[in-house]
CSV table of C-alpha atoms and ligand atoms in Angstrom, one decimal:
chain,number,residue,atom,x,y,z
A,152,MET,CA,18.7,66.7,97.5
A,153,ARG,CA,21.2,64.7,95.5
A,154,GLN,CA,23.8,63.1,97.7
A,155,THR,CA,27.0,61.2,96.8
A,156,ALA,CA,27.7,57.8,98.4
A,157,PRO,CA,30.2,58.1,101.3
A,158,GLN,CA,32.8,55.8,99.6
A,159,THR,CA,32.8,57.8,96.4
A,160,ARG,CA,33.1,61.0,98.4
A,161,ASP,CA,36.0,59.7,100.4
A,162,SER,CA,37.9,58.6,97.3
A,163,SER,CA,37.2,61.9,95.6
A,164,ARG,CA,38.5,63.7,98.7
A,165,ASP,CA,41.7,61.5,98.7
A,166,ARG,CA,42.3,62.2,95.0
A,167,PHE,CA,41.9,65.9,95.3
A,168,ALA,CA,43.9,66.3,98.6
A,169,ALA,CA,46.8,64.1,97.8
A,170,GLY,CA,50.1,65.9,98.5
A,171,LYS,CA,48.2,69.0,99.8
A,172,PRO,CA,47.8,70.4,103.3
A,173,LEU,CA,45.1,68.6,105.3
A,174,TRP,CA,42.7,71.5,105.1
A,175,ALA,CA,42.3,70.8,101.4
A,176,ARG,CA,40.2,67.8,102.4
A,177,ALA,CA,37.5,70.2,103.7
A,178,ILE,CA,37.0,71.8,100.3
A,179,ALA,CA,37.6,68.7,98.2
A,180,THR,CA,34.0,67.9,97.7
A,181,PRO,CA,30.8,70.0,97.9
A,182,ALA,CA,29.3,70.3,101.4
A,183,LEU,CA,26.3,68.0,102.0
A,184,GLU,CA,23.1,69.4,103.3
A,185,PHE,CA,21.7,67.9,106.4
A,186,ALA,CA,18.4,68.2,108.3
A,187,PRO,CA,18.3,69.3,112.0
A,188,THR,CA,20.5,66.8,113.8
A,189,ALA,CA,21.2,66.4,117.5
A,190,LEU,CA,25.0,66.9,118.0
A,191,PRO,CA,26.8,64.4,120.3
A,192,VAL,CA,29.1,65.9,122.9
A,193,LEU,CA,32.6,64.7,122.3
A,194,GLN,CA,34.2,66.6,125.2
A,195,GLY,CA,33.0,68.8,128.1
A,196,GLN,CA,29.5,70.2,128.3
A,197,ILE,CA,27.5,72.9,126.8
A,198,PRO,CA,27.5,76.0,129.1
A,199,GLU,CA,24.2,76.2,130.9
A,200,ALA,CA,23.6,79.8,129.9
A,201,LEU,CA,24.5,79.4,126.2
A,202,ARG,CA,21.1,79.7,124.4
A,203,GLY,CA,20.6,80.8,120.9
A,204,THR,CA,21.8,80.1,117.4
A,205,LEU,CA,25.2,80.3,115.7
A,206,TYR,CA,24.9,81.0,112.0
A,207,ARG,CA,27.8,80.6,109.6
A,208,ASN,CA,28.1,81.2,105.9
A,209,GLY,CA,30.7,80.2,103.4
A,210,PRO,CA,31.3,78.7,100.0
A,211,GLY,CA,29.9,75.2,100.4
A,212,ARG,CA,30.2,74.2,96.7
A,213,LEU,CA,33.4,74.9,94.7
A,214,GLN,CA,32.8,72.2,92.1
A,215,ARG,CA,30.3,70.9,89.6
A,216,GLN,CA,31.3,67.7,87.7
A,217,GLN,CA,35.0,68.3,87.0
A,218,GLN,CA,34.8,72.1,86.9
A,219,ARG,CA,36.1,74.0,89.9
A,220,VAL,CA,35.2,77.7,90.5
A,221,ALA,CA,37.9,80.2,89.6
A,222,HIS,CA,38.0,81.9,93.0
A,223,TRP,CA,37.2,80.9,96.5
A,224,PHE,CA,34.7,83.8,96.6
A,225,ASP,CA,32.6,82.2,93.8
A,226,GLY,CA,31.6,79.1,95.7
A,227,ASP,CA,27.8,78.7,96.4
A,228,GLY,CA,26.8,79.9,99.9
A,229,GLY,CA,25.8,77.3,102.4
A,230,ILE,CA,24.5,78.1,105.8
A,231,LEU,CA,25.3,76.2,109.0
A,232,ALA,CA,22.9,76.8,111.9
A,233,VAL,CA,23.8,75.4,115.3
A,234,HIS,CA,21.0,75.9,117.8
A,235,PHE,CA,21.6,75.6,121.6
A,236,ALA,CA,18.6,74.9,123.8
A,237,ALA,CA,17.9,73.2,127.1
A,238,ASP,CA,18.0,69.8,125.6
A,239,GLY,CA,21.3,70.2,123.8
A,240,ALA,CA,22.6,71.4,120.4
A,241,THR,CA,21.1,70.7,117.0
A,242,ALA,CA,22.6,71.7,113.7
A,243,GLN,CA,21.5,71.9,110.1
A,244,TYR,CA,23.1,72.9,106.8
A,245,ARG,CA,21.4,74.2,103.7
A,246,TYR,CA,22.5,75.9,100.6
A,247,VAL,CA,21.1,79.3,99.8
A,248,GLN,CA,18.8,78.3,96.9
A,249,THR,CA,19.1,81.3,94.6
A,250,PRO,CA,17.7,81.0,91.1
A,251,ALA,CA,21.2,80.9,89.7
A,252,TRP,CA,22.1,78.0,92.2
A,253,GLN,CA,18.9,76.2,91.1
A,254,ALA,CA,19.7,76.7,87.4
A,255,GLU,CA,23.2,75.4,87.9
A,256,ALA,CA,22.0,72.5,90.0
A,257,ALA,CA,19.5,71.5,87.2
A,258,ALA,CA,22.3,71.8,84.6
A,259,ASP,CA,24.9,70.3,86.9
A,260,ARG,CA,27.5,72.8,85.6
A,261,PHE,CA,28.4,76.3,86.3
A,262,LEU,CA,26.6,78.8,84.0
A,263,TYR,CA,27.3,82.3,85.4
A,264,SER,CA,30.1,84.8,85.9
A,265,GLY,CA,31.0,85.8,89.4
A,266,TYR,CA,33.8,87.7,91.3
A,267,GLY,CA,36.6,85.7,89.8
A,268,GLN,CA,34.6,83.5,87.5
A,269,LEU,CA,33.7,84.0,83.8
A,270,ALA,CA,30.6,82.4,82.4
A,271,PRO,CA,31.5,79.6,80.1
A,272,GLY,CA,30.4,79.7,76.5
A,273,PRO,CA,30.3,82.5,73.9
A,274,LEU,CA,31.4,86.0,75.0
A,275,TRP,CA,27.9,87.6,74.4
A,276,ARG,CA,26.6,85.6,77.3
A,277,ARG,CA,28.9,87.5,79.6
A,278,TRP,CA,27.6,90.8,78.2
A,279,THR,CA,24.0,90.0,78.9
A,280,ALA,CA,23.8,87.7,82.0
A,281,GLN,CA,23.9,89.1,85.5
A,282,PRO,CA,26.7,87.6,87.7
A,283,LYS,CA,25.7,85.0,90.1
A,284,ASN,CA,24.9,86.2,93.6
A,285,ALA,CA,26.8,83.6,95.6
A,286,ALA,CA,25.1,84.6,98.9
A,287,ASN,CA,28.2,83.1,100.6
A,288,THR,CA,29.9,85.7,102.8
A,289,SER,CA,28.1,86.4,106.0
A,290,VAL,CA,24.8,86.3,107.9
A,291,LEU,CA,22.8,89.1,109.4
A,292,ALA,CA,20.2,87.9,111.9
A,293,LEU,CA,17.1,90.1,112.1
A,294,PRO,CA,14.0,89.5,114.3
A,295,ASP,CA,12.0,87.6,111.7
A,296,LYS,CA,14.6,86.3,109.2
A,297,ILE,CA,18.3,85.9,108.5
A,298,LEU,CA,20.0,87.4,105.6
A,299,ALA,CA,22.7,85.6,103.6
A,300,LEU,CA,25.0,88.5,102.5
A,301,TRP,CA,27.1,88.9,99.4
A,302,GLU,CA,28.7,92.3,98.6
A,303,GLY,CA,27.8,92.4,95.0
A,304,GLY,CA,24.1,92.3,95.3
A,305,HIS,CA,21.0,92.2,97.6
A,306,PRO,CA,21.0,89.8,100.4
A,307,TYR,CA,18.9,86.7,100.3
A,308,ALA,CA,16.4,86.2,103.1
A,309,LEU,CA,16.1,82.8,104.8
A,310,ASP,CA,13.8,81.4,107.4
A,311,PRO,CA,15.8,81.5,110.6
A,312,VAL,CA,14.5,78.1,111.7
A,313,SER,CA,14.2,76.0,108.6
A,314,LEU,CA,16.9,77.9,106.6
A,315,ALA,CA,14.5,77.8,103.6
A,316,THR,CA,15.4,80.5,101.1
A,317,LYS,CA,12.7,83.1,100.8
A,318,GLY,CA,14.2,85.3,98.1
A,319,LEU,CA,16.1,88.5,97.5
A,320,ASP,CA,15.5,91.1,100.2
A,321,ASP,CA,15.6,94.9,99.5
A,322,LEU,CA,15.4,95.9,103.2
A,323,SER,CA,12.5,98.2,102.2
A,324,GLY,CA,15.0,100.6,100.6
A,325,LEU,CA,17.5,99.1,98.2
A,326,SER,CA,17.0,99.9,94.5
A,327,PRO,CA,17.9,97.0,92.1
A,328,GLN,CA,21.3,98.5,91.4
A,329,GLN,CA,22.3,99.0,95.1
A,330,PRO,CA,24.3,96.2,96.7
A,331,TYR,CA,24.4,95.5,100.4
A,332,SER,CA,27.8,94.6,101.6
A,333,ALA,CA,28.6,91.6,103.9
A,334,HIS,CA,30.0,93.6,106.9
A,335,PRO,CA,27.1,95.5,108.4
A,336,LYS,CA,27.7,97.1,111.8
A,337,ARG,CA,25.1,97.1,114.5
A,338,ASP,CA,25.3,99.8,117.1
A,339,PRO,CA,25.1,98.0,120.4
A,340,GLN,CA,23.3,101.0,122.0
A,341,THR,CA,20.6,101.8,119.5
A,342,GLY,CA,20.4,98.5,117.5
A,343,ASN,CA,20.7,100.6,114.3
A,344,ILE,CA,22.5,98.8,111.5
A,345,TYR,CA,25.0,100.6,109.3
A,346,ASN,CA,26.2,99.3,106.0
A,347,PHE,CA,27.2,100.3,102.5
A,348,GLY,CA,27.3,99.1,98.9
A,349,MET,CA,30.0,99.8,96.4
A,350,ILE,CA,28.5,100.9,93.1
A,351,PHE,CA,30.6,100.6,89.9
A,352,GLY,CA,29.7,102.6,86.8
A,353,LYS,CA,30.4,105.9,85.2
A,354,GLU,CA,30.6,107.5,88.6
A,355,VAL,CA,31.9,105.1,91.2
A,356,HIS,CA,30.5,105.6,94.7
A,357,LEU,CA,29.8,104.1,98.1
A,358,GLN,CA,26.1,104.1,99.0
A,359,LEU,CA,25.6,104.3,102.7
A,360,TYR,CA,22.7,102.8,104.6
A,361,ARG,CA,21.3,103.1,108.1
A,362,SER,CA,18.6,100.6,109.0
A,363,SER,CA,16.4,100.3,112.0
A,364,PRO,CA,17.0,97.4,114.4
A,365,SER,CA,14.6,95.3,112.3
A,366,GLY,CA,16.6,95.9,109.2
A,367,GLN,CA,14.5,98.5,107.4
A,368,ILE,CA,16.6,101.1,105.6
A,369,GLU,CA,15.7,104.5,106.9
A,370,GLN,CA,18.6,106.7,105.7
A,371,GLN,CA,20.9,106.7,102.7
A,372,ALA,CA,23.8,108.8,101.4
A,373,THR,CA,26.1,108.7,98.4
A,374,ILE,CA,29.8,109.2,98.7
A,375,PRO,CA,31.6,109.6,95.4
A,376,LEU,CA,34.9,107.8,95.0
A,377,PRO,CA,37.8,108.9,92.9
A,378,ARG,CA,38.1,105.5,91.2
A,379,ALA,CA,36.8,102.0,91.3
A,380,SER,CA,38.4,99.9,94.1
A,381,LEU,CA,37.5,97.1,96.4
A,382,VAL,CA,36.0,98.1,99.8
A,383,HIS,CA,35.1,95.0,101.7
A,384,ASP,CA,34.6,96.2,105.2
A,385,PHE,CA,34.4,99.5,107.2
A,386,VAL,CA,34.5,100.7,110.7
A,387,LEU,CA,32.0,102.1,113.3
A,388,ALA,CA,34.2,104.3,115.5
A,389,GLY,CA,32.3,106.4,118.1
A,390,PRO,CA,30.5,109.1,116.1
A,391,TYR,CA,32.2,108.2,112.8
A,392,LEU,CA,32.0,105.7,110.1
A,393,VAL,CA,35.5,105.1,108.6
A,394,PHE,CA,36.2,103.8,105.1
A,395,VAL,CA,39.6,102.9,103.8
A,396,VAL,CA,39.8,102.7,100.0
A,397,PRO,CA,42.8,100.6,98.9
A,398,PRO,CA,44.9,101.7,95.9
A,399,LEU,CA,43.3,99.6,93.3
A,400,SER,CA,42.1,100.6,89.9
A,401,LEU,CA,39.7,98.8,87.6
A,402,GLN,CA,40.6,97.8,84.0
A,403,VAL,CA,37.1,98.7,82.7
A,404,LEU,CA,37.3,97.7,79.1
A,405,PRO,CA,38.5,94.0,79.6
A,406,LEU,CA,35.8,93.7,82.3
A,407,LEU,CA,33.0,95.1,80.1
A,408,LEU,CA,34.1,93.0,77.1
A,409,GLY,CA,34.0,89.9,79.2
A,410,PHE,CA,37.8,89.1,78.8
A,411,LYS,CA,38.5,89.5,82.5
A,412,SER,CA,36.6,88.9,85.7
A,413,LEU,CA,36.2,91.7,88.3
A,414,SER,CA,39.0,89.9,90.4
A,415,ASP,CA,41.4,89.9,87.5
A,416,ALA,CA,40.5,93.4,86.3
A,417,LEU,CA,41.6,94.9,89.7
A,418,ARG,CA,45.1,96.3,89.5
A,419,TRP,CA,47.3,97.2,92.4
A,420,GLN,CA,48.6,100.8,92.1
A,421,PRO,CA,50.5,101.6,95.3
A,422,GLU,CA,51.4,105.1,94.0
A,423,LEU,CA,47.8,106.1,94.5
A,424,GLY,CA,47.9,105.5,98.3
A,425,SER,CA,45.0,104.4,100.4
A,426,GLN,CA,42.3,106.9,100.9
A,427,ILE,CA,40.7,107.3,104.3
A,428,ILE,CA,37.2,108.7,104.4
A,429,LEU,CA,35.6,109.9,107.7
A,430,VAL,CA,31.8,110.1,107.8
A,431,ASP,CA,29.6,111.6,110.4
A,432,ARG,CA,27.4,108.7,111.4
A,433,ASP,CA,24.3,110.7,112.1
A,434,SER,CA,24.2,112.8,109.0
A,435,LEU,CA,26.1,110.3,106.8
A,436,GLU,CA,28.0,113.2,105.4
A,437,VAL,CA,31.8,113.2,104.7
A,438,VAL,CA,33.8,114.9,107.4
A,439,SER,CA,37.1,114.6,105.7
A,440,ARG,CA,39.1,112.4,103.3
A,441,PHE,CA,42.8,112.1,102.8
A,442,GLU,CA,45.4,109.9,101.2
A,443,THR,CA,48.0,107.9,103.1
A,444,ASP,CA,50.4,105.0,102.7
A,445,PRO,CA,49.3,102.2,100.4
A,446,TRP,CA,48.1,98.9,101.9
A,447,PHE,CA,45.2,96.5,101.5
A,448,GLN,CA,42.8,95.2,104.1
A,449,TRP,CA,39.8,92.9,104.0
A,450,HIS,CA,38.8,93.3,107.6
A,451,PHE,CA,38.8,95.7,110.5
A,452,ALA,CA,38.5,94.4,114.1
A,453,ASN,CA,36.9,97.5,115.5
A,454,GLY,CA,37.3,101.3,115.9
A,455,TYR,CA,36.7,103.8,118.6
A,456,LEU,CA,37.7,107.2,120.0
A,457,ASP,CA,40.3,107.0,122.7
A,458,GLU,CA,40.6,109.4,125.7
A,459,THR,CA,42.4,112.0,123.6
A,460,GLY,CA,39.7,112.0,120.9
A,461,ALA,CA,41.8,110.2,118.4
A,462,ILE,CA,40.2,107.5,116.2
A,463,VAL,CA,41.8,104.1,116.8
A,464,LEU,CA,41.4,101.3,114.2
A,465,ASP,CA,42.6,97.8,114.6
A,466,TYR,CA,42.8,95.8,111.3
A,467,VAL,CA,44.6,93.1,109.3
A,468,ARG,CA,47.0,94.8,107.0
A,469,TYR,CA,48.5,93.3,103.8
A,470,PRO,CA,51.4,95.0,102.0
A,471,ASP,CA,49.6,94.6,98.6
A,472,PHE,CA,46.8,92.8,96.8
A,473,LYS,CA,48.5,89.5,96.4
A,474,THR,CA,46.1,88.2,99.1
A,475,ASN,CA,43.5,88.1,96.4
A,476,GLN,CA,45.7,85.8,94.3
A,477,TRP,CA,46.2,83.6,97.4
A,478,LEU,CA,42.5,83.4,98.0
A,479,GLN,CA,41.9,82.5,94.4
A,480,GLU,CA,44.4,79.7,94.7
A,481,VAL,CA,42.7,78.3,97.8
A,482,VAL,CA,40.3,76.6,95.4
A,483,SER,CA,43.2,74.3,94.3
A,484,GLY,CA,43.9,73.3,97.8
A,485,GLN,CA,47.5,74.5,97.6
A,486,PRO,CA,47.9,78.3,97.4
A,487,HIS,CA,51.5,79.3,96.6
A,488,THR,CA,51.5,83.1,96.4
A,489,PRO,CA,52.9,84.7,99.5
A,490,ALA,CA,50.3,86.9,101.1
A,491,LYS,CA,50.7,87.6,104.8
A,492,GLY,CA,48.3,89.8,106.7
A,493,THR,CA,49.2,91.0,110.2
A,494,LEU,CA,47.4,92.9,112.9
A,495,TRP,CA,48.0,96.6,112.8
A,496,GLN,CA,46.7,99.6,114.7
A,497,LEU,CA,46.1,103.0,113.2
A,498,ARG,CA,45.5,106.2,115.3
A,499,LEU,CA,44.4,109.3,113.6
A,500,ASP,CA,43.2,112.8,114.5
A,501,PRO,CA,39.8,113.4,113.1
A,502,GLN,CA,40.2,117.2,113.4
A,503,THR,CA,43.4,117.5,111.4
A,504,SER,CA,43.3,114.3,109.4
A,505,GLN,CA,46.8,113.5,110.7
A,506,ILE,CA,48.0,110.0,111.3
A,507,LEU,CA,49.3,109.9,114.9
A,508,ALA,CA,50.6,106.4,115.0
A,509,HIS,CA,50.5,103.4,112.7
A,510,GLU,CA,52.1,100.2,113.8
A,511,GLN,CA,52.1,96.4,113.7
A,512,ARG,CA,50.7,94.8,116.9
A,513,LEU,CA,51.3,91.2,116.1
A,514,PRO,CA,53.8,89.7,113.6
A,515,LEU,CA,51.7,86.6,113.0
A,516,SER,CA,49.7,85.9,109.9
A,517,CYS,CA,46.1,86.3,110.9
A,518,GLU,CA,42.6,87.1,109.7
A,519,PHE,CA,38.9,87.4,110.8
A,520,PRO,CA,39.5,89.9,113.7
A,521,VAL,CA,36.4,90.4,115.9
A,522,VAL,CA,35.3,92.0,119.1
A,523,SER,CA,32.3,91.4,121.3
A,524,PRO,CA,29.2,92.8,119.5
A,525,LEU,CA,28.5,94.7,122.7
A,526,GLU,CA,31.8,96.6,122.3
A,527,LEU,CA,31.5,97.6,118.6
A,528,GLY,CA,32.4,101.2,118.0
A,529,GLN,CA,33.9,101.6,121.5
A,530,ALA,CA,37.2,100.7,123.2
A,531,PRO,CA,37.0,96.9,123.6
A,532,GLN,CA,38.5,94.9,126.4
A,533,ALA,CA,40.0,92.6,123.8
A,534,LEU,CA,39.9,91.5,120.2
A,535,TYR,CA,40.0,87.9,118.9
A,536,LEU,CA,41.4,86.5,115.7
A,537,ILE,CA,42.6,83.3,114.1
A,538,HIS,CA,46.2,83.0,113.1
A,539,GLN,CA,49.3,81.0,112.4
A,540,ALA,CA,51.3,79.8,115.5
A,541,GLN,CA,54.6,80.9,114.0
A,542,PRO,CA,55.6,84.1,112.2
A,543,GLU,CA,57.1,82.1,109.3
A,544,ALA,CA,54.4,79.6,108.4
A,545,PRO,CA,54.2,77.7,105.2
A,546,ILE,CA,52.4,79.7,102.5
A,547,ALA,CA,49.9,76.9,101.7
A,548,GLU,CA,48.8,76.5,105.3
A,549,MET,CA,45.7,77.7,107.0
A,550,PHE,CA,45.3,79.2,110.4
A,551,ASN,CA,45.7,76.9,113.4
A,552,CYS,CA,45.2,79.1,116.5
A,553,ILE,CA,42.6,81.4,118.0
A,554,SER,CA,43.9,84.2,120.2
A,555,ARG,CA,42.6,86.9,122.5
A,556,VAL,CA,44.5,90.2,122.3
A,557,GLU,CA,43.9,92.4,125.3
A,558,GLN,CA,43.4,95.9,124.0
A,559,ALA,CA,45.2,97.8,126.7
A,560,SER,CA,48.2,95.6,127.3
A,561,GLY,CA,48.4,93.6,124.1
A,562,LYS,CA,48.6,90.4,126.1
A,563,LEU,CA,48.0,87.3,124.0
A,564,THR,CA,46.1,84.3,125.1
A,565,THR,CA,46.1,81.4,122.6
A,566,ALA,CA,44.3,78.2,121.9
A,567,GLN,CA,46.5,76.2,119.5
A,568,PHE,CA,44.9,73.3,117.6
A,569,ALA,CA,46.5,70.0,116.9
A,570,THR,CA,48.4,69.7,113.6
A,571,GLY,CA,45.8,69.2,110.8
A,572,CYS,CA,43.0,70.9,112.7
A,573,TYR,CA,41.8,74.3,111.4
A,574,PRO,CA,39.4,76.7,113.2
A,575,MET,CA,37.2,79.1,111.3
A,576,GLU,CA,36.4,82.7,112.3
A,577,ALA,CA,35.7,82.8,116.1
A,578,ILE,CA,32.3,84.3,116.8
A,579,TYR,CA,31.7,86.0,120.1
A,580,ALA,CA,28.6,85.2,122.1
A,581,PRO,CA,28.2,87.5,125.1
A,582,ARG,CA,27.3,85.8,128.3
A,583,PRO,CA,23.8,86.8,129.5
A,584,ASP,CA,24.7,85.8,133.1
A,585,GLN,CA,28.1,87.5,133.4
A,586,PRO,CA,28.3,91.0,131.9
A,587,GLY,CA,31.6,91.7,130.1
A,588,GLN,CA,32.3,88.0,129.6
A,589,GLY,CA,31.5,85.7,126.7
A,590,TRP,CA,32.1,82.6,124.7
A,591,LEU,CA,33.9,82.1,121.5
A,592,LEU,CA,32.3,79.7,119.1
A,593,THR,CA,34.2,78.2,116.2
A,594,VAL,CA,33.9,75.3,113.7
A,595,VAL,CA,37.0,73.2,113.5
A,596,PHE,CA,37.9,70.9,110.7
A,597,ASP,CA,40.1,67.9,111.6
A,598,GLY,CA,41.9,66.8,108.4
A,599,HIS,CA,43.0,63.5,110.0
A,600,GLN,CA,39.5,62.4,110.8
A,601,ASP,CA,37.5,64.3,108.1
A,602,GLN,CA,35.4,65.5,110.9
A,603,SER,CA,34.0,69.0,111.7
A,604,THR,CA,33.2,70.0,115.2
A,605,VAL,CA,31.7,73.0,117.0
A,606,GLN,CA,34.0,74.1,119.8
A,607,ILE,CA,33.0,76.5,122.6
A,608,PHE,CA,35.6,78.4,124.5
A,609,ALA,CA,35.5,80.8,127.4
A,610,ALA,CA,36.6,84.0,125.7
A,611,GLU,CA,38.7,85.0,128.7
A,612,GLN,CA,40.4,81.6,129.0
A,613,LEU,CA,41.3,80.4,125.6
A,614,ASP,CA,44.4,78.6,126.9
A,615,ALA,CA,42.2,76.4,129.1
A,616,GLY,CA,41.0,74.6,126.0
A,617,PRO,CA,37.4,74.2,124.8
A,618,LEU,CA,34.6,74.0,127.3
A,619,CYS,CA,32.7,71.8,124.9
A,620,VAL,CA,33.3,70.0,121.6
A,621,LEU,CA,30.3,68.8,119.6
A,622,ALA,CA,30.5,66.5,116.5
A,623,LEU,CA,28.8,67.7,113.3
A,624,PRO,CA,27.4,65.1,111.1
A,625,GLU,CA,29.2,66.2,107.9
A,626,VAL,CA,32.3,68.1,106.9
A,627,ILE,CA,31.7,71.8,106.8
A,628,PRO,CA,34.0,73.5,104.2
A,629,LEU,CA,36.2,76.3,105.4
A,630,GLY,CA,34.1,79.4,105.2
A,631,PHE,CA,33.9,83.1,105.9
A,632,HIS,CA,31.7,84.9,108.5
A,633,GLY,CA,28.8,84.3,110.7
A,634,THR,CA,26.9,85.7,113.7
A,635,TRP,CA,25.5,84.7,117.0
A,636,GLN,CA,21.8,85.3,117.8
A,637,ALA,CA,21.0,85.0,121.5
A,638,ALA,CA,17.7,83.4,122.3
A,639,ILE,CA,15.1,85.9,123.5
A,640,ASP,CA,14.1,85.3,127.1
A,641,SER,CA,10.9,83.3,126.3
A,642,ASP,CA,13.1,80.8,124.3
A,643,ARG,CA,15.6,80.2,127.1
A,644,SER,CA,13.9,77.1,128.6
B,226,FE2,FE1,34.8,89.5,105.1
């Protein structure tokens, strides 16, 4: 493990972040790995019944030597694990040690193409080399392993305790060409896990997977798509799986010739409209598909059937694909392309494929919408997201609030962080002692102190402030998704 001296790191951070928003300090230098470390409590106390492990994934390394990655999605995945036990909380951080990561670490430079990255050197290398699996997007916790997910390939299996990388995992069913996306959905009733992979090629299609609770793939189906697009997430809504295919098209030739990355080869074509595909989740067969207004989404909060039988989807809607440009610019620490996503709700009739209602629920720029994992696919009590405090926030700024949005009333309850403090995706941990209640766990970066903390909130009382704040030993770069794995009963002591 090669580490940089703290003083050198601080001056590199100062140099990179000068004149930029304070969050840039969190991505200025690569994350440092750390071994299991007891976390000091800075404020409050850890809730007695909170037992288990928070796993988070995100691009921990955006730079080698003086070379920055081309897109935030191309950073090397690093896993933060925070374990809560009777004697307190411990945390560790390790990179997912893929062969590509190891080769680049040995060379101390980037060697591979990625989502937005083009492999350096002669063009022929781009024709022959596989893109790097960045393993940086989310974590799926299974009984005997965790999976670091990346939507362009197979997941990497890691030891859930040591975070040691075991290798690519095919879930006993993925062929080498079948990717496994980073937003699997676990049915809270059966424990079955649904997911998909987007397969580019002569015939573009979505490959659907249903796995047993242990992760083993037991059922697959193929859904042809009219064109290549970017489908990042999907919805479990009662008896349906819902996919929304944004109006993107792929410039195939520049991609194949290595002139453009996948990110740069995707073209926004609003005239195509978004395509909604309803799938029966038992048979995995298409029930209906239809075109509607154009928009782009990365993430859905949830979906369900309401009392009338309509499908309700809550999601973060962008007017176009400029959000991809904004995310690319994050690497610089100062994005400048306007790209505001807001919370929307779509109601549609699955029998007639008619849109019944489609409206904005919240005018604030937001992302990472979640619900309790126990409410996935059903009407939730509330959803949770991170967002800007004001509707007109600076383009370069990151989110500074976490809110609970009551599903029925729309009532908003907010925890706003101090200026220069940035929460990541809030992860819901159901309370084992109080059914229907839970905690929200987030990692917050304080750009004034160069300090990351784990913060625990009562999900129903965000405005009361954190129940507990724990200091992490190193800065955790802003990241993407994670999961909560509750301790099994024998571990609770
Ligand atoms: Fe995502």
